[in-house]
Amino acid sequence: MIDATHGIRIRPGSPADVPAILDMLDSAVAWMNARGNTEQWGTTPYSQKPGGAARVERYTTENAPYIAELDGVPVGALVLDSGPSPQMPIAPAAEPERYVRLLVSDRRYARQGIGAAMLAHAAEETRRAGVQLLRVDCWAGGGGELVAFYERNGFTATDSFLSGSWPGQVLARRVG
């Protein structure tokens, strides 16, 4: 898929994309920390977190990964699954769903519509699978900026939750 508005090409991901995804996650942690946000993903680079690299490898083999590219350079990653992470205190939906398990963009390409293009792709993949519900969960702290991002992209906040002391928000979007 090509987002003609922004020149973003979205392609299926594979295990070969693990290093690029880890780089994006590491740069996101550094970016958040530079802005004073140490609560969302902590301060340890994602690639150095216990199980971090293995989780990304599983995303590329057990889930549906997608990579956004600008001029052939990976600038975003999206992972779809059939439900929320079993490690999170989130109940599966009462109907078939697609679930955004990961959405990250390279912060060097911020404000170029990468996240929005990837969420539009997630909605299209959900629709193509004959499923009407797309859900995501995110960090609800920091003044709710991330929740607002998803709301701007067609999602509606549904359930709030706590994972330890980490405040989370589940959001849903109907695509059928």
Coordinates of C-alpha atoms in Angstrom, one line a residue:
M1 CA 0.0 0.0 0.0
I2 CA 1.2 3.5 -0.8
D3 CA -0.1 6.6 1.0
A4 CA 0.1 9.0 -1.8
T5 CA -0.4 12.0 0.5
H6 CA 2.8 11.4 2.3
G7 CA 4.8 9.1 0.0
I8 CA 4.7 6.3 2.6
R9 CA 4.8 2.7 1.4
I10 CA 3.5 0.1 3.8
R11 CA 4.7 -3.5 3.2
P12 CA 4.5 -6.8 5.2
G13 CA 7.2 -7.1 7.8
S14 CA 9.5 -10.1 8.4
P15 CA 12.2 -11.2 10.8
A16 CA 14.7 -9.3 8.7
D17 CA 13.0 -6.1 10.0
V18 CA 13.8 -6.8 13.7
P19 CA 16.9 -4.6 13.8
A20 CA 15.0 -1.6 12.3
I21 CA 12.1 -2.1 14.6
L22 CA 14.4 -2.3 17.6
D23 CA 16.2 0.9 16.4
M24 CA 12.8 2.7 16.2
L25 CA 11.8 1.5 19.7
D26 CA 15.2 2.6 21.1
S27 CA 14.9 6.0 19.5
A28 CA 11.3 6.3 20.8
V29 CA 12.5 5.7 24.4
A30 CA 15.3 8.2 24.0
W31 CA 12.9 10.8 22.6
M32 CA 10.4 10.3 25.4
N33 CA 13.1 10.5 28.0
A34 CA 14.4 13.7 26.4
R35 CA 10.9 15.2 26.9
G36 CA 10.8 14.1 30.5
N37 CA 8.7 11.1 30.0
T38 CA 10.3 8.2 31.9
E39 CA 7.0 6.5 32.9
Q40 CA 5.6 5.3 29.6
W41 CA 8.4 3.0 28.5
G42 CA 11.0 3.6 31.2
T43 CA 14.6 4.7 30.6
T44 CA 16.3 1.4 29.3
P45 CA 16.6 1.2 25.5
Y46 CA 14.0 -1.4 24.4
S47 CA 16.6 -3.6 22.8
Q48 CA 18.3 -3.9 26.2
K49 CA 15.2 -4.7 28.2
P50 CA 14.9 -8.3 29.3
G51 CA 12.8 -10.1 26.6
G52 CA 12.6 -6.9 24.4
A53 CA 14.4 -8.3 21.3
A54 CA 12.7 -11.7 21.6
R55 CA 9.3 -10.0 21.8
V56 CA 10.0 -8.1 18.6
E57 CA 11.2 -11.3 16.9
R58 CA 7.9 -13.0 18.0
Y59 CA 6.0 -10.1 16.5
T60 CA 7.6 -10.7 13.1
T61 CA 6.9 -14.5 13.2
E62 CA 3.7 -15.0 15.2
N63 CA 1.7 -11.8 14.4
A64 CA 1.0 -9.7 11.3
P65 CA 3.9 -7.1 11.1
Y66 CA 3.9 -4.2 8.7
I67 CA 6.7 -1.7 7.9
A68 CA 6.2 1.8 6.7
E69 CA 8.9 3.1 4.4
L70 CA 9.9 6.5 2.9
D71 CA 12.2 6.2 -0.1
G72 CA 13.0 2.6 0.9
V73 CA 13.9 3.5 4.5
P74 CA 11.9 1.8 7.3
V75 CA 10.3 4.7 9.3
G76 CA 7.5 2.9 11.1
A77 CA 6.3 -0.5 12.4
L78 CA 2.8 -1.8 13.1
V79 CA 1.9 -5.2 14.5
L80 CA -1.6 -6.6 14.4
D81 CA -2.9 -9.6 16.4
S82 CA -6.2 -11.2 17.0
G83 CA -6.5 -9.8 20.5
P84 CA -4.7 -8.0 23.4
S85 CA -1.5 -9.2 24.9
P86 CA -2.2 -11.9 27.5
Q87 CA 0.3 -10.1 29.8
M88 CA -2.1 -7.1 30.0
P89 CA -5.2 -6.9 32.2
I90 CA -7.5 -6.4 29.1
A91 CA -10.3 -8.8 28.3
P92 CA -10.7 -10.0 24.7
A93 CA -13.6 -8.5 22.8
A94 CA -16.9 -10.4 22.7
E95 CA -16.5 -10.5 18.9
P96 CA -13.7 -11.1 16.4
E97 CA -11.2 -8.3 16.5
R98 CA -7.9 -7.1 15.2
Y99 CA -5.6 -5.6 17.9
V100 CA -2.7 -3.1 17.4
R101 CA 0.0 -4.7 19.5
L102 CA 2.7 -2.3 18.4
L103 CA 2.8 1.1 16.6
V104 CA 6.0 3.0 16.5
S105 CA 7.6 5.5 14.1
D106 CA 11.1 6.7 13.7
R107 CA 11.2 10.0 15.6
R108 CA 13.5 11.5 13.0
Y109 CA 10.5 11.4 10.7
A110 CA 7.9 12.7 13.2
R111 CA 4.9 14.7 12.0
Q112 CA 4.9 13.2 8.6
G113 CA 1.8 11.2 9.0
I114 CA 3.4 7.8 9.5
G115 CA 1.4 6.8 12.5
A116 CA -1.9 7.9 10.9
A117 CA -1.0 6.0 7.7
M118 CA -0.2 2.9 9.6
L119 CA -3.5 3.1 11.5
A120 CA -5.4 3.6 8.3
H121 CA -3.6 0.4 7.0
A122 CA -4.6 -1.4 10.2
A123 CA -8.2 -0.5 9.6
E124 CA -8.0 -1.6 5.9
E125 CA -6.4 -5.0 6.9
T126 CA -9.1 -5.4 9.6
R127 CA -11.8 -4.8 7.0
R128 CA -10.1 -7.1 4.5
A129 CA -10.2 -9.9 7.1
G130 CA -13.9 -9.4 7.4
V131 CA -13.6 -8.1 11.0
Q132 CA -15.4 -5.0 12.1
L133 CA -13.6 -4.2 15.3
L134 CA -10.0 -2.7 15.6
R135 CA -8.7 -2.1 19.1
V136 CA -5.5 -0.7 20.6
D137 CA -4.3 0.0 24.1
C138 CA -1.9 2.8 25.1
W139 CA -0.3 4.7 27.9
A140 CA -2.9 7.1 29.4
G141 CA -0.5 9.2 31.4
G142 CA 1.3 12.4 30.4
G143 CA -1.8 14.5 30.0
G144 CA -3.4 12.0 27.6
E145 CA -1.6 13.0 24.4
L146 CA -1.3 9.5 23.1
V147 CA -5.0 8.8 23.8
A148 CA -5.8 12.0 21.9
F149 CA -3.7 10.8 19.0
Y150 CA -5.7 7.6 18.6
E151 CA -9.0 9.6 19.0
R152 CA -7.9 11.9 16.1
N153 CA -7.4 8.7 14.1
G154 CA -11.0 7.4 14.5
F155 CA -10.7 5.5 17.8
T156 CA -13.0 5.9 20.8
A157 CA -11.8 5.4 24.4
T158 CA -13.5 2.4 26.0
D159 CA -11.9 0.9 29.1
S160 CA -9.2 2.3 31.4
F161 CA -6.9 -0.1 33.2
L162 CA -3.8 -0.2 35.4
S163 CA -0.9 -2.5 34.8
G164 CA 0.9 -2.2 38.1
S165 CA 1.1 1.6 38.4
W166 CA 1.1 2.1 34.6
P167 CA -2.2 3.8 33.5
G168 CA -3.6 2.4 30.3
Q169 CA -6.5 3.1 28.0
V170 CA -8.2 0.7 25.5
L171 CA -9.6 2.4 22.4
A172 CA -11.8 0.9 19.7
R173 CA -12.7 1.7 16.1
R174 CA -15.4 0.2 14.0
V175 CA -14.2 -0.4 10.5
G176 CA -17.1 -2.4 9.0

